[in-house]
CSV table of C-alpha atoms in Angstrom, one decimal:
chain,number,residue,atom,x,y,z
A,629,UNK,CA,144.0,126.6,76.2
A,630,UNK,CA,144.3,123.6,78.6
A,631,UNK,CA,141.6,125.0,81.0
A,632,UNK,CA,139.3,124.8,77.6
A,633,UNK,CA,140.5,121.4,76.7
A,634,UNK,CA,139.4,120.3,80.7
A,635,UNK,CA,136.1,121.8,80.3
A,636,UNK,CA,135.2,120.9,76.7
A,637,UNK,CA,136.3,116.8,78.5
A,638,UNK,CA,134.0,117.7,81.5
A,639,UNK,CA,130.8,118.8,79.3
A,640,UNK,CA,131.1,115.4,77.2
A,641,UNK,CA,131.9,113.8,80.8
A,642,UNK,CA,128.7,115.0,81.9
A,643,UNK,CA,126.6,114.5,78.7
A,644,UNK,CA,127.5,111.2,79.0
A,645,UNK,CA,126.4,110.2,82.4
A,646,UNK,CA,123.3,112.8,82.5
A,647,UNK,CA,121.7,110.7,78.9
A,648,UNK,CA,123.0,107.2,80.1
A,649,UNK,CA,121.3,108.0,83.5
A,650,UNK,CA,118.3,108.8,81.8
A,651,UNK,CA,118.1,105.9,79.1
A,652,UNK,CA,119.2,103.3,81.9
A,653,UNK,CA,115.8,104.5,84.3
A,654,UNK,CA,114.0,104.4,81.0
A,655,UNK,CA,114.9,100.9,79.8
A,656,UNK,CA,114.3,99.9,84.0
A,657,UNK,CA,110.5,101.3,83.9
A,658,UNK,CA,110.4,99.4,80.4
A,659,UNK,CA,111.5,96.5,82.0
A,660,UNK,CA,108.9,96.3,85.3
A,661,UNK,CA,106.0,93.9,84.9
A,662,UNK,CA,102.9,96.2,84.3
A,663,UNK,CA,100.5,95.5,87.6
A,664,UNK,CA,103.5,94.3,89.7
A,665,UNK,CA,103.6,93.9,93.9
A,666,UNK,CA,104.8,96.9,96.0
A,667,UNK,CA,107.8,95.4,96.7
A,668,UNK,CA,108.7,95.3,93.5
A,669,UNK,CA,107.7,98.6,92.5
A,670,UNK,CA,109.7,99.8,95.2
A,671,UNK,CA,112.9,98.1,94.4
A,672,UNK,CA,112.4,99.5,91.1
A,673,UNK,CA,112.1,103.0,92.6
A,674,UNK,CA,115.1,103.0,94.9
A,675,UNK,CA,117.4,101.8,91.6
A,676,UNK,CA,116.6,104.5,89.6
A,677,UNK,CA,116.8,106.9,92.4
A,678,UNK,CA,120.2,105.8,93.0
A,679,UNK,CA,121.0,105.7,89.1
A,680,UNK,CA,119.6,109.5,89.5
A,681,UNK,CA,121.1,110.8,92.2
A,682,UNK,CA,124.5,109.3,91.0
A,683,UNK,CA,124.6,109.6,87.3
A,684,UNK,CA,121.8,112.4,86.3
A,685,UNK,CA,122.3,115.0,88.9
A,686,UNK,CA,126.2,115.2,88.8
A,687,UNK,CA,126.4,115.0,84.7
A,688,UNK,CA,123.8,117.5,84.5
A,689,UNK,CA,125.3,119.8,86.9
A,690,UNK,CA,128.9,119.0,85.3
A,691,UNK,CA,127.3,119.7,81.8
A,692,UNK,CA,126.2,123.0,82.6
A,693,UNK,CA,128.6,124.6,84.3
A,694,UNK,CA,131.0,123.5,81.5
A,695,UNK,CA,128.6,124.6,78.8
A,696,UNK,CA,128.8,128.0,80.9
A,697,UNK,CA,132.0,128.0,81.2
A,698,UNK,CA,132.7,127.1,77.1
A,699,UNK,CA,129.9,129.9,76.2
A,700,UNK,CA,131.9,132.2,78.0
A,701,UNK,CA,135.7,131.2,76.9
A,702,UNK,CA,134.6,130.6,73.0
A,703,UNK,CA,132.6,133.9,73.2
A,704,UNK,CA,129.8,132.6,71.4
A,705,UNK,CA,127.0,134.7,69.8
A,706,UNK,CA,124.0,133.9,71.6
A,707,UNK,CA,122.4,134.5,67.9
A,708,UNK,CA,124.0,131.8,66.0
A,709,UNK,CA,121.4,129.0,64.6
A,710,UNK,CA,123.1,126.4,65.7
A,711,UNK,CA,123.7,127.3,69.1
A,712,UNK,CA,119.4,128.4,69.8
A,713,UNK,CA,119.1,125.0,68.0
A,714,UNK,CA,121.1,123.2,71.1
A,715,UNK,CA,119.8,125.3,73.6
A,716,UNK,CA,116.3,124.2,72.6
A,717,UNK,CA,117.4,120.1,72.5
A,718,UNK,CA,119.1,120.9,75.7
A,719,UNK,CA,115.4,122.1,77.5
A,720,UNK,CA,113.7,119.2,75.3
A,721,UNK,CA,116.0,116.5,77.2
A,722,UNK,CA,115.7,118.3,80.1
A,723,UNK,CA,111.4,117.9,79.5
A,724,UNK,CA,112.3,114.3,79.0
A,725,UNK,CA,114.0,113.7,82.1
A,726,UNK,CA,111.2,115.4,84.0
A,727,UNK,CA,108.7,113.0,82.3
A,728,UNK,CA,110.4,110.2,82.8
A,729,UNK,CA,110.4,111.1,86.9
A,730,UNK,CA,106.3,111.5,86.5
A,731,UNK,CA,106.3,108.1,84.8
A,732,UNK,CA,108.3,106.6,87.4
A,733,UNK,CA,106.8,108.3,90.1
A,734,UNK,CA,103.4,107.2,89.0
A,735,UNK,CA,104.3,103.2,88.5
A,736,UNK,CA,105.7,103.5,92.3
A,737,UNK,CA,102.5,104.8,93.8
A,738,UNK,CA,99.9,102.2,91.7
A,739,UNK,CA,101.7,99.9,89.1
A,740,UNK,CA,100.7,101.9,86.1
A,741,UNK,CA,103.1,101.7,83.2
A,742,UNK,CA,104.3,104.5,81.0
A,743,UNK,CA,105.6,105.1,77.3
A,744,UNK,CA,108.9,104.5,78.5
A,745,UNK,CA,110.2,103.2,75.1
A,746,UNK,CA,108.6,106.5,73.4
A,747,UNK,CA,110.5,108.6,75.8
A,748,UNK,CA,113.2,106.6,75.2
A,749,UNK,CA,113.1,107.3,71.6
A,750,UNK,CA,112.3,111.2,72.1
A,751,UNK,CA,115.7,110.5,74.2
A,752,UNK,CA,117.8,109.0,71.5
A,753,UNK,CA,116.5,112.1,68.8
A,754,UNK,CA,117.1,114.9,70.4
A,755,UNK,CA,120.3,113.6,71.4
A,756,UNK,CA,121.2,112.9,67.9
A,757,UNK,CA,119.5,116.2,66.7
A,758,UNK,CA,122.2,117.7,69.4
A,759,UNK,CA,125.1,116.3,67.7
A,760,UNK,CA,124.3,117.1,64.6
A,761,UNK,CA,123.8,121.0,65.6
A,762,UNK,CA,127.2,120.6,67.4
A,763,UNK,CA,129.6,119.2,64.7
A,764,UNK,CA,127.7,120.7,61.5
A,765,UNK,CA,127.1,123.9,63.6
A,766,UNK,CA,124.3,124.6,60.4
């Protein structure tokens, strides 16, 4: 029972630094003057490679192995609606994190801004939508 207690703490551990990792790049790319020097851009670009090197990578990695690991220990039926329901937030906040890369990516290599505030929004739904499938478990 305590090794479930440790990895239910390290899944939310690792929610919470994958999403703020993501948001905090997010709100940086919203933030960069649209058009702005190299050097700028590449400030910008070693920040939120640092932010996801530190912070995205390890929660994510956390997350998952502790989602694994909870899966396995709560025996949960893979056919459950509110499990497929989280499964399928999980891969769209996964899309957003790979979007947000592009976006960033992109402004590095010639100034261009992104949606960064739309993917922040998509960000804040479907981690909402997450909870809600969690705690209601609908």
């Amino acid at each position: 029972m305590f090794g479930f207690q440790i990895a239910v703490t390290l899944h939310l551990v690792g929610i919470i630094f994958w999403i703020g990792g993501i948001a905090a790049r997010l709100i940086l790319l919203d933030a960069a003057p649209s058009g702005a020097e190299v050097g700028v851009r590449s400030q910008l670009y070693q920040i939120q490679r640092r932010i996801h090197f530190i912070m995205e990578i390890p929660g994510s990695v956390m997350t998952l192995l502790a989602g694994g690991f909870l899966i396995h220990a709560a025996q949960v039926n893979f056919h459950l609606p509110w499990f497929r329901a989280k499964i399928a937030l999980v891969i769209g906040l996964i899309v957003i994190e790979l979007l947000a890369s592009r976006r960033i990516k992109a402004f590095n290599a010639g100034g261009r801004m992104g949606q960064a505030m739309g993917l922040f929004a998509g960000l804040v739904v479907f981690t909402l939508l997450t909870l809600v499938a969690v705690v209601t478990k609908f």
